[in-house]
PDB file of C-alpha atoms in Angstrom:
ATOM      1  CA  UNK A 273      16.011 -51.760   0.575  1.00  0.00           C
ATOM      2  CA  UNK A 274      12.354 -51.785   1.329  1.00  0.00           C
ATOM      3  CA  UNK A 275      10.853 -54.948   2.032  1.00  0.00           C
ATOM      4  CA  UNK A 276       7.156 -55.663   2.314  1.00  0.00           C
ATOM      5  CA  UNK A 277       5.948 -59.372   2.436  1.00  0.00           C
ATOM      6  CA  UNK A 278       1.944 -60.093   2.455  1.00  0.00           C
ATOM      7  CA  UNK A 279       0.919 -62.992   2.857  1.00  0.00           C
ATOM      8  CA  UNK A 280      -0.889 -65.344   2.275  1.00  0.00           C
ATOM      9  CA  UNK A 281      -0.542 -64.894  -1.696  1.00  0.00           C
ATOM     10  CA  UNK A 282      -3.780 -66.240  -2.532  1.00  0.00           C
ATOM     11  CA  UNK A 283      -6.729 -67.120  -0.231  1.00  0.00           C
ATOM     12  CA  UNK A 284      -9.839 -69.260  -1.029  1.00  0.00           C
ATOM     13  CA  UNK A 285     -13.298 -68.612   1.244  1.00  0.00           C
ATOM     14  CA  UNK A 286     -16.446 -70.203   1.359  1.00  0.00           C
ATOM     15  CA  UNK A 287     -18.750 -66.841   1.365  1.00  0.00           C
ATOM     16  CA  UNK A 288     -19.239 -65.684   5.000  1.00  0.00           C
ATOM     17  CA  UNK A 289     -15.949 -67.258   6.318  1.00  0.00           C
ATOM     18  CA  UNK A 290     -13.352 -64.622   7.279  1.00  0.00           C
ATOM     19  CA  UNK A 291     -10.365 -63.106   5.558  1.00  0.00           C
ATOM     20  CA  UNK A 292      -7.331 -62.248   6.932  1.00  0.00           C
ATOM     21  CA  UNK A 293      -4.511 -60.702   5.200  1.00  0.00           C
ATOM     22  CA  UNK A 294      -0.917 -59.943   6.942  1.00  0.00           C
ATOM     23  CA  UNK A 295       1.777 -56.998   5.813  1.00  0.00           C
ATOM     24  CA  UNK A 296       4.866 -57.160   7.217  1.00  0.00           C
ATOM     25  CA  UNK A 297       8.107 -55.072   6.775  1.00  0.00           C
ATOM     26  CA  UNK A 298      11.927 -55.033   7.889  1.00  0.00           C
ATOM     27  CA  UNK A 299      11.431 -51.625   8.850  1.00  0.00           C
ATOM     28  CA  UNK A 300       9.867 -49.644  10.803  1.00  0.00           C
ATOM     29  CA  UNK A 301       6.696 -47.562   8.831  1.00  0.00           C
ATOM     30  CA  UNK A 302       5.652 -44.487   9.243  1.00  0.00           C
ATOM     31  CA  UNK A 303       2.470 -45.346   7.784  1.00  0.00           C
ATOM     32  CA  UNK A 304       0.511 -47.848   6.013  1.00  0.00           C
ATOM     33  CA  UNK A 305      -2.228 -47.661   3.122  1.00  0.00           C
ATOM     34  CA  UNK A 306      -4.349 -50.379   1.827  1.00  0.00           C
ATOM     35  CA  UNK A 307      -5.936 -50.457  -1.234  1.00  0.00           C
ATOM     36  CA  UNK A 308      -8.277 -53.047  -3.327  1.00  0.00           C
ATOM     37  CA  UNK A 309      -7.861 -54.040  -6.624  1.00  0.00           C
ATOM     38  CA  UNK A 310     -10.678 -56.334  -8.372  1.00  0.00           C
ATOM     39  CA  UNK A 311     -10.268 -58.518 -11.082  1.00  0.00           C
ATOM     40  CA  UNK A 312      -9.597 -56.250 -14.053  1.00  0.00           C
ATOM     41  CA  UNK A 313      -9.856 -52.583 -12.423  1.00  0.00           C
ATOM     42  CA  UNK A 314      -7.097 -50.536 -10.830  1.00  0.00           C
ATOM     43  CA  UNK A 315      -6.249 -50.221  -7.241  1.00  0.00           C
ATOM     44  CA  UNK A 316      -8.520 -48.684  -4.867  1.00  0.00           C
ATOM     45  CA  UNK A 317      -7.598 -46.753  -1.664  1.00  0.00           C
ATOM     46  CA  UNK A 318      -9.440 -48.051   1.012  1.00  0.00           C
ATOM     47  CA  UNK A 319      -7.552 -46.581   4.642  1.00  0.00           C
ATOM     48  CA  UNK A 320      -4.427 -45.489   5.967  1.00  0.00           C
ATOM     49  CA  UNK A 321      -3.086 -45.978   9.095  1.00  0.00           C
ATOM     50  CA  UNK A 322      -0.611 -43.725  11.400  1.00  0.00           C
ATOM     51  CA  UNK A 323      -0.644 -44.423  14.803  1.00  0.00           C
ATOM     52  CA  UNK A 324       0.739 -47.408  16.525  1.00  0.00           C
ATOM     53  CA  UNK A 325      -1.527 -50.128  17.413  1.00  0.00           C
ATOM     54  CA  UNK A 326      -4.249 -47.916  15.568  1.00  0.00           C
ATOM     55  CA  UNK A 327      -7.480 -50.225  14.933  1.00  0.00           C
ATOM     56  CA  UNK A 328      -9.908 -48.670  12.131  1.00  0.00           C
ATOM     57  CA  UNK A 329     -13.340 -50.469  10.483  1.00  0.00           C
ATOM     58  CA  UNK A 330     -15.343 -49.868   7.655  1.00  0.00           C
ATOM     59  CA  UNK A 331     -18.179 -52.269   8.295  1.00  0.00           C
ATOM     60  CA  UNK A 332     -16.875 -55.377   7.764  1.00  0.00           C
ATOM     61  CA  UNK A 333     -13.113 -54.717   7.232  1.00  0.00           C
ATOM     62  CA  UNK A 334     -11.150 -53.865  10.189  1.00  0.00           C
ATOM     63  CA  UNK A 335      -7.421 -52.925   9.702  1.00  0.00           C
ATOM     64  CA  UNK A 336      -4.977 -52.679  12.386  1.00  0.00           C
ATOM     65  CA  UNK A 337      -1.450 -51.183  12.766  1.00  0.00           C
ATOM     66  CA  UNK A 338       1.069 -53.147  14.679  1.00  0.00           C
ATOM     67  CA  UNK A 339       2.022 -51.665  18.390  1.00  0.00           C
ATOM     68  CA  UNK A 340       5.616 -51.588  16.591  1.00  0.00           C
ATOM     69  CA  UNK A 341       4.701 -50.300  13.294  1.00  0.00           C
ATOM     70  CA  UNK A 342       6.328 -53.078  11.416  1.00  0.00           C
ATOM     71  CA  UNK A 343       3.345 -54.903  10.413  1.00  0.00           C
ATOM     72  CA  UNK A 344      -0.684 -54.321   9.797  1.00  0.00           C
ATOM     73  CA  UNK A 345      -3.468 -56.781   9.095  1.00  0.00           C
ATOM     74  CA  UNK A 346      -6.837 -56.276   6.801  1.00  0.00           C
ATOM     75  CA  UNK A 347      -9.786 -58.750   8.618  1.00  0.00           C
ATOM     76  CA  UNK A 348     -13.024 -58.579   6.926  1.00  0.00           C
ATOM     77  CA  UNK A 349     -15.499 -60.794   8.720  1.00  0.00           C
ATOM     78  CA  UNK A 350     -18.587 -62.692   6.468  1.00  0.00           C
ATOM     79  CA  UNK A 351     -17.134 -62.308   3.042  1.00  0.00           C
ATOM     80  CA  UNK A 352     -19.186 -61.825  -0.093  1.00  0.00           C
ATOM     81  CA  UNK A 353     -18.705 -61.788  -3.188  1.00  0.00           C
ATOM     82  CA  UNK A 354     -17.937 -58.506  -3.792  1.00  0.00           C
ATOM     83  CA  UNK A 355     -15.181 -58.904  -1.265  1.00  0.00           C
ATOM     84  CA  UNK A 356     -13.049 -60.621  -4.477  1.00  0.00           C
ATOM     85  CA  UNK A 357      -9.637 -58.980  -5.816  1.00  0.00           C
ATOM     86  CA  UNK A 358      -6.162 -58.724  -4.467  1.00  0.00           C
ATOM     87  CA  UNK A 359      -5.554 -56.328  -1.536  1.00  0.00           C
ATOM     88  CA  UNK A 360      -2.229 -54.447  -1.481  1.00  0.00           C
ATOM     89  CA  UNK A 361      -0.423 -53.050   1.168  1.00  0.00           C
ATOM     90  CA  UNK A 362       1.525 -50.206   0.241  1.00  0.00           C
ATOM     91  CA  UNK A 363       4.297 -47.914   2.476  1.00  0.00           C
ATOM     92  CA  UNK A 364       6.250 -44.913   1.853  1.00  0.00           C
ATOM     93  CA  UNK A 365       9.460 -46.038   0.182  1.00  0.00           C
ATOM     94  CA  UNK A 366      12.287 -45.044   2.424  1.00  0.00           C
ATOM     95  CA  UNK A 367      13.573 -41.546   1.977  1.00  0.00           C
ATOM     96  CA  UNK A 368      10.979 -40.769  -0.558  1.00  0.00           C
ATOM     97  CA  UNK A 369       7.143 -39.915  -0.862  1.00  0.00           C
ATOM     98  CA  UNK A 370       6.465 -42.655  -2.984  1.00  0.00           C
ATOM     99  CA  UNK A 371       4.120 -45.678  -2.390  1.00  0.00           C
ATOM    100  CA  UNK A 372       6.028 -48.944  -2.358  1.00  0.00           C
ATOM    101  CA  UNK A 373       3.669 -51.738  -2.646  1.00  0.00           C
ATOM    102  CA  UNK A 374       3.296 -54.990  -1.467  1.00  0.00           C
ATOM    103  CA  UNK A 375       2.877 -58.279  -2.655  1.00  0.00           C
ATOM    104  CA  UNK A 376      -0.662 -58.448  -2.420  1.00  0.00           C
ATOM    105  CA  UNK A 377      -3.322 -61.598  -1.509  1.00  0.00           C
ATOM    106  CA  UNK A 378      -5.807 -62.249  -3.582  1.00  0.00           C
ATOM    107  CA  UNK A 379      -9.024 -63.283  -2.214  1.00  0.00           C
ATOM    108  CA  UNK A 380     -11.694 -65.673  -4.027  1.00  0.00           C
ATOM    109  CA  UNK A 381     -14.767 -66.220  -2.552  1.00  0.00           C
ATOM    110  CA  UNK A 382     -16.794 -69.414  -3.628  1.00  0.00           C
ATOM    111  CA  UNK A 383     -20.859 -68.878  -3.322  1.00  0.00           C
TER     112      UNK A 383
ATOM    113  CA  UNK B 168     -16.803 -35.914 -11.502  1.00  0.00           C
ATOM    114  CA  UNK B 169     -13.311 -35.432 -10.474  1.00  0.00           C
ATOM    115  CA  UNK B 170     -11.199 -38.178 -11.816  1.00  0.00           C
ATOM    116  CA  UNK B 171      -8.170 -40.114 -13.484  1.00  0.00           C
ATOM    117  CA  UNK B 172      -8.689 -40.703 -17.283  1.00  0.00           C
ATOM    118  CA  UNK B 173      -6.432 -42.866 -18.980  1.00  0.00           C
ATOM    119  CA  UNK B 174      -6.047 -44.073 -23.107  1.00  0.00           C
ATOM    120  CA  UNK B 175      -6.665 -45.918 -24.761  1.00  0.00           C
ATOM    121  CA  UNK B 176      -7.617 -48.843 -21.942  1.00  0.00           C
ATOM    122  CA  UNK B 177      -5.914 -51.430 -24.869  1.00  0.00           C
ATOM    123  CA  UNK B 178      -3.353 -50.738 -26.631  1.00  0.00           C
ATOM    124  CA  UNK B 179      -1.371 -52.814 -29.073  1.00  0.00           C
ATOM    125  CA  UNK B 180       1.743 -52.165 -30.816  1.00  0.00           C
ATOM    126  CA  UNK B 181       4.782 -54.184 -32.971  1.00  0.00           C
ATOM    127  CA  UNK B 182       7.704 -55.231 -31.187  1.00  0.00           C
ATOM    128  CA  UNK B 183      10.002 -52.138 -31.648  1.00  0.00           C
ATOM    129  CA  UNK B 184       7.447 -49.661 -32.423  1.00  0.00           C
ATOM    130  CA  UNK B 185       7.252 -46.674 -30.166  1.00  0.00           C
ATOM    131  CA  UNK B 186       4.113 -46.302 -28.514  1.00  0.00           C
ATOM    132  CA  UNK B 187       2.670 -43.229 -26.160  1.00  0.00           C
ATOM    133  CA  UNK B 188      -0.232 -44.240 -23.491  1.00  0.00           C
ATOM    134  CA  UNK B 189      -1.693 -41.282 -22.111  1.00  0.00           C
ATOM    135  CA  UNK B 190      -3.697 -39.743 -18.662  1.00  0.00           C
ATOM    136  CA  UNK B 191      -5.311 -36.982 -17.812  1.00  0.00           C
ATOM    137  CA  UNK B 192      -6.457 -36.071 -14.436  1.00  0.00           C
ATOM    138  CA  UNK B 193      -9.745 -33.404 -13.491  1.00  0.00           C
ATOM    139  CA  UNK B 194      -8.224 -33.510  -9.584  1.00  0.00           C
ATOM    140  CA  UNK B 195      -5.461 -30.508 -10.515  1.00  0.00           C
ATOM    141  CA  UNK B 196      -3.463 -32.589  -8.645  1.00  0.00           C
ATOM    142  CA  UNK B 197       0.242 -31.991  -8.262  1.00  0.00           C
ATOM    143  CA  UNK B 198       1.882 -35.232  -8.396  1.00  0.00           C
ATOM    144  CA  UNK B 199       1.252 -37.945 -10.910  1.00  0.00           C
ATOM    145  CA  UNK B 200       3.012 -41.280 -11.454  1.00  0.00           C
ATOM    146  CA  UNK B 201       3.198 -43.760 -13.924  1.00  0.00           C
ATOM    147  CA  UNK B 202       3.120 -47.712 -12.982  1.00  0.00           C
ATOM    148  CA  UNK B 203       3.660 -50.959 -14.712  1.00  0.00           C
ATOM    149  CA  UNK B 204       1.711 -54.077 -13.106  1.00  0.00           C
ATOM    150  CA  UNK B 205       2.535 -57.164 -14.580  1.00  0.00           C
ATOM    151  CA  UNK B 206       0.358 -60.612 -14.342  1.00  0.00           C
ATOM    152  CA  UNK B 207      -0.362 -60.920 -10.605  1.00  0.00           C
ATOM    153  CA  UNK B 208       2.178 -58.803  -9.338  1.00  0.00           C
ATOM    154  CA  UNK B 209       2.451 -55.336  -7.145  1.00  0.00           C
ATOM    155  CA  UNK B 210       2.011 -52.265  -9.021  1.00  0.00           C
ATOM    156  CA  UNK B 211       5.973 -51.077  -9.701  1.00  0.00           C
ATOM    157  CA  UNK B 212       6.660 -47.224  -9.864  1.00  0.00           C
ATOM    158  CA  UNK B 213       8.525 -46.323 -12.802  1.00  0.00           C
ATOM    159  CA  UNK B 214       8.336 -42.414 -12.270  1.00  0.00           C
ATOM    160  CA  UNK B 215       6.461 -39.556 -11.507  1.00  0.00           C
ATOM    161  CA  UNK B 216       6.401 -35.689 -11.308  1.00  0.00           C
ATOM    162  CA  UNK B 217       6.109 -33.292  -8.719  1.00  0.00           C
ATOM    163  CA  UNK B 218       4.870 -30.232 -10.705  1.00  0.00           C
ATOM    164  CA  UNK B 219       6.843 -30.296 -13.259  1.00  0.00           C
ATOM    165  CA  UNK B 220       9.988 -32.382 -11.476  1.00  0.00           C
ATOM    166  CA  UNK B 221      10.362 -35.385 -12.827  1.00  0.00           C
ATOM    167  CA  UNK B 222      11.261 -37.811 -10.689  1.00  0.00           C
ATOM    168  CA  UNK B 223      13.006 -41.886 -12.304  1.00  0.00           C
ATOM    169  CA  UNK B 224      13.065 -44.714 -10.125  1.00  0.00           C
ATOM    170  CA  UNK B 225      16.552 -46.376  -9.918  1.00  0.00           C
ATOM    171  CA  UNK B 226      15.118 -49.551 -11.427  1.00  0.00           C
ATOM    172  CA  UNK B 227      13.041 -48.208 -14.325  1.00  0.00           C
ATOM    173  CA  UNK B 228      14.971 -49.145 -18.276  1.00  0.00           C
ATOM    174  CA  UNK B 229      15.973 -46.094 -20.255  1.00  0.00           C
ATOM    175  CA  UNK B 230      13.149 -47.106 -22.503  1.00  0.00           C
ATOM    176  CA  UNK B 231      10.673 -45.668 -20.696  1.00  0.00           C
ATOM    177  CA  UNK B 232      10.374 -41.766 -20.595  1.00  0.00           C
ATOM    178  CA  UNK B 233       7.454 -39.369 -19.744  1.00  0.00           C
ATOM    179  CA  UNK B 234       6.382 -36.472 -20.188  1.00  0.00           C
ATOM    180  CA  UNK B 235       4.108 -33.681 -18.316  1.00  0.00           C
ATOM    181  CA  UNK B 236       3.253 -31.026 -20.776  1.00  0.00           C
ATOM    182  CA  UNK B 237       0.597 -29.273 -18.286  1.00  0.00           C
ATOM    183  CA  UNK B 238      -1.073 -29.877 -14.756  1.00  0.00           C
ATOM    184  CA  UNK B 239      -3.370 -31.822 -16.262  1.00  0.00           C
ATOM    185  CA  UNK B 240      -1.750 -34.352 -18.897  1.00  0.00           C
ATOM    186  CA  UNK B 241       0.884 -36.935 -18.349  1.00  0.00           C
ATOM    187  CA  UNK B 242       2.649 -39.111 -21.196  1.00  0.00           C
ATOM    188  CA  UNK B 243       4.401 -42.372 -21.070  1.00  0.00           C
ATOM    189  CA  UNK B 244       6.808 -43.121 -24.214  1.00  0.00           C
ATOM    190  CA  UNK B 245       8.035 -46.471 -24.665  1.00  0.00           C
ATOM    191  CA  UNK B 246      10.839 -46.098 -27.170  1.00  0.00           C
ATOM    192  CA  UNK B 247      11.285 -49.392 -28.386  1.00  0.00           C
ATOM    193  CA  UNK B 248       8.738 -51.948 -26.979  1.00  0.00           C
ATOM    194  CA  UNK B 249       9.529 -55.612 -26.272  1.00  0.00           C
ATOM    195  CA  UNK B 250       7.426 -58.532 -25.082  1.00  0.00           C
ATOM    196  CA  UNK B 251       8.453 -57.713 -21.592  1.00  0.00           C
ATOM    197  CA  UNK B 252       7.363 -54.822 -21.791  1.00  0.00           C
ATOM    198  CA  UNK B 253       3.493 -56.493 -22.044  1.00  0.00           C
ATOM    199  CA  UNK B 254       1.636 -55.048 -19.063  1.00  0.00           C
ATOM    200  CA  UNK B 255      -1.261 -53.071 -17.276  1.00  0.00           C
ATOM    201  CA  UNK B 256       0.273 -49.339 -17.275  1.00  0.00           C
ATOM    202  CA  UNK B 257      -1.465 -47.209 -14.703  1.00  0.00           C
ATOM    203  CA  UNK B 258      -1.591 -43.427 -13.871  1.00  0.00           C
ATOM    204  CA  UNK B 259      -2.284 -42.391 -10.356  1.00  0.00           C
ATOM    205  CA  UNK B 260      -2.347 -38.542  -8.969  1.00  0.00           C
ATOM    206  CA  UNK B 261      -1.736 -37.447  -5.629  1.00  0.00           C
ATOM    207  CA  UNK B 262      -1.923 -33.551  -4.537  1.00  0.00           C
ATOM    208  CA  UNK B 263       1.086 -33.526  -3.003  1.00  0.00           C
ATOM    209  CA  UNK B 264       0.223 -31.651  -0.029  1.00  0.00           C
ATOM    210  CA  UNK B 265       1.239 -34.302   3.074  1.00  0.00           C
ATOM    211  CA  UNK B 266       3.891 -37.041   3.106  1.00  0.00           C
ATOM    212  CA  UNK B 267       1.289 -40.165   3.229  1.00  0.00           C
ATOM    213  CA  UNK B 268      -1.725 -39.264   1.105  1.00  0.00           C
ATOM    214  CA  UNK B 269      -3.758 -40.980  -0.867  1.00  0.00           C
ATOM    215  CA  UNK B 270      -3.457 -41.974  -4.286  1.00  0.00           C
ATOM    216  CA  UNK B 271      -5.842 -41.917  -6.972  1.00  0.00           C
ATOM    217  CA  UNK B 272      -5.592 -44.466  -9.610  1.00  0.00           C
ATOM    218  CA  UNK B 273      -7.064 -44.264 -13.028  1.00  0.00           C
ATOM    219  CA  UNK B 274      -8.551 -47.123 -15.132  1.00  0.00           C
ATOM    220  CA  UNK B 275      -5.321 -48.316 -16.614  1.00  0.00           C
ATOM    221  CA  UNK B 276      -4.310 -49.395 -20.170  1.00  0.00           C
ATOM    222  CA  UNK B 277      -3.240 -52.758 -21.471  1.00  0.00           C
ATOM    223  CA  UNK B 278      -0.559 -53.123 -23.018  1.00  0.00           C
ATOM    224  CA  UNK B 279       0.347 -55.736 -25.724  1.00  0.00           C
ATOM    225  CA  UNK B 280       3.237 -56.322 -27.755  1.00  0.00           C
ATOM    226  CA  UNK B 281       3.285 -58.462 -30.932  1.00  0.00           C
TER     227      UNK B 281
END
């Protein structure tokens, strides 16, 4: 079945350190989607990514797409605190149009 | 503005006691899907329509059902609630038009179970 790991789980940052967050699947995706969920709200598309080795940025998030489609980062560079919540990864479920998501990392950002 | 509507946001309801959360969408969307998120954990699909096809995950206890009345309205019935069954529901639309497209998620409604 479909498999997506994230990792790390949870992530503490001193505001204006880096994030990273990693996605990684058994399979091979067609595409990925990454959404945002903040503490109490719902998730939040944020991009989706096709191509492989496809690099996109919105300001300070860049997301990239692994050259063999089997795994895809989210990078956001000088958090704030705004940048707090748990970011999902999320891929078609195999066979299906569904979203299958992943595990998510939550990010905390101390002022 | 176009958008997801869900409610109530809280709910609460006796162990046993069947209980309907509802969502409406303003994005005449095609597809909509119900999902139960637990405490830190991935959103997990439960179902969804296309149109009017209803669609059941593998996974997803008889106890659940749903129901889409018109383009614009989608029901979840929970037959028989139990404490496990304590959770954020939420309602997302897509259009339904492309294999990978975005989904829109509305504000969700807590669920508890006494």
């Amino acid at each position: 079945g479909q498999q997506v790991m994230q990792i790390p789980q949870y992530q503490h940052v001193q505001e204006g350190e880096d994030f990273t967050t990693y996605c990684n699947s058994s399979t091979t995706l067609s595409n990925i989607q990454w959404y945002k969920q903040r503490p109490g709200g719902h998730p939040v598309f944020l991009i989706q990514l096709v191509k492989s080795g496809e690099v996109k940025k919105q300001k300070r998030l860049t997301f990239q797409f692994g050259e063999a489609k089997k795994n895809s980062s989210l990078h956001i560079t000088a958090t704030q605190t705004t940048d707090v919540g748990t970011y999902f990864c999320a891929v078609l479920k195999t066979g299906a149009n569904n979203l299958f998501f992943g595990t998510g990392t939550r990010l905390t950002v101390i002022p | 503005d176009a958008m997801v509507i869900q409610n109530p946001r809280y709910q609460v309801t006796q162990f046993g006691k069947p209980v309907t959360l509802s969502c409406s969408q303003t994005l005449n969307h095609n597809v909509m899907y119900w999902y139960q998120q637990k405490s830190s954990q991935a959103p997990k699909l439960l179902f969804h329509y296309y149109d009017k096809d209803f669609n059941n995950e593998a996974d997803t206890p008889d106890n659940f059902q749903s129901r889409r009345p018109n383009t614009s309205f989608c029901f979840l019935d929970i037959r028989s609630p139990g404490l496990g069954d304590a959770a954020m529901y939420l309602c997302a639309t897509s259009s339904g038009q492309g294999a990978s497209e975005t989904q829109y998620f509305g504000p969700g409604t807590r669920l508890l179970v006494l």
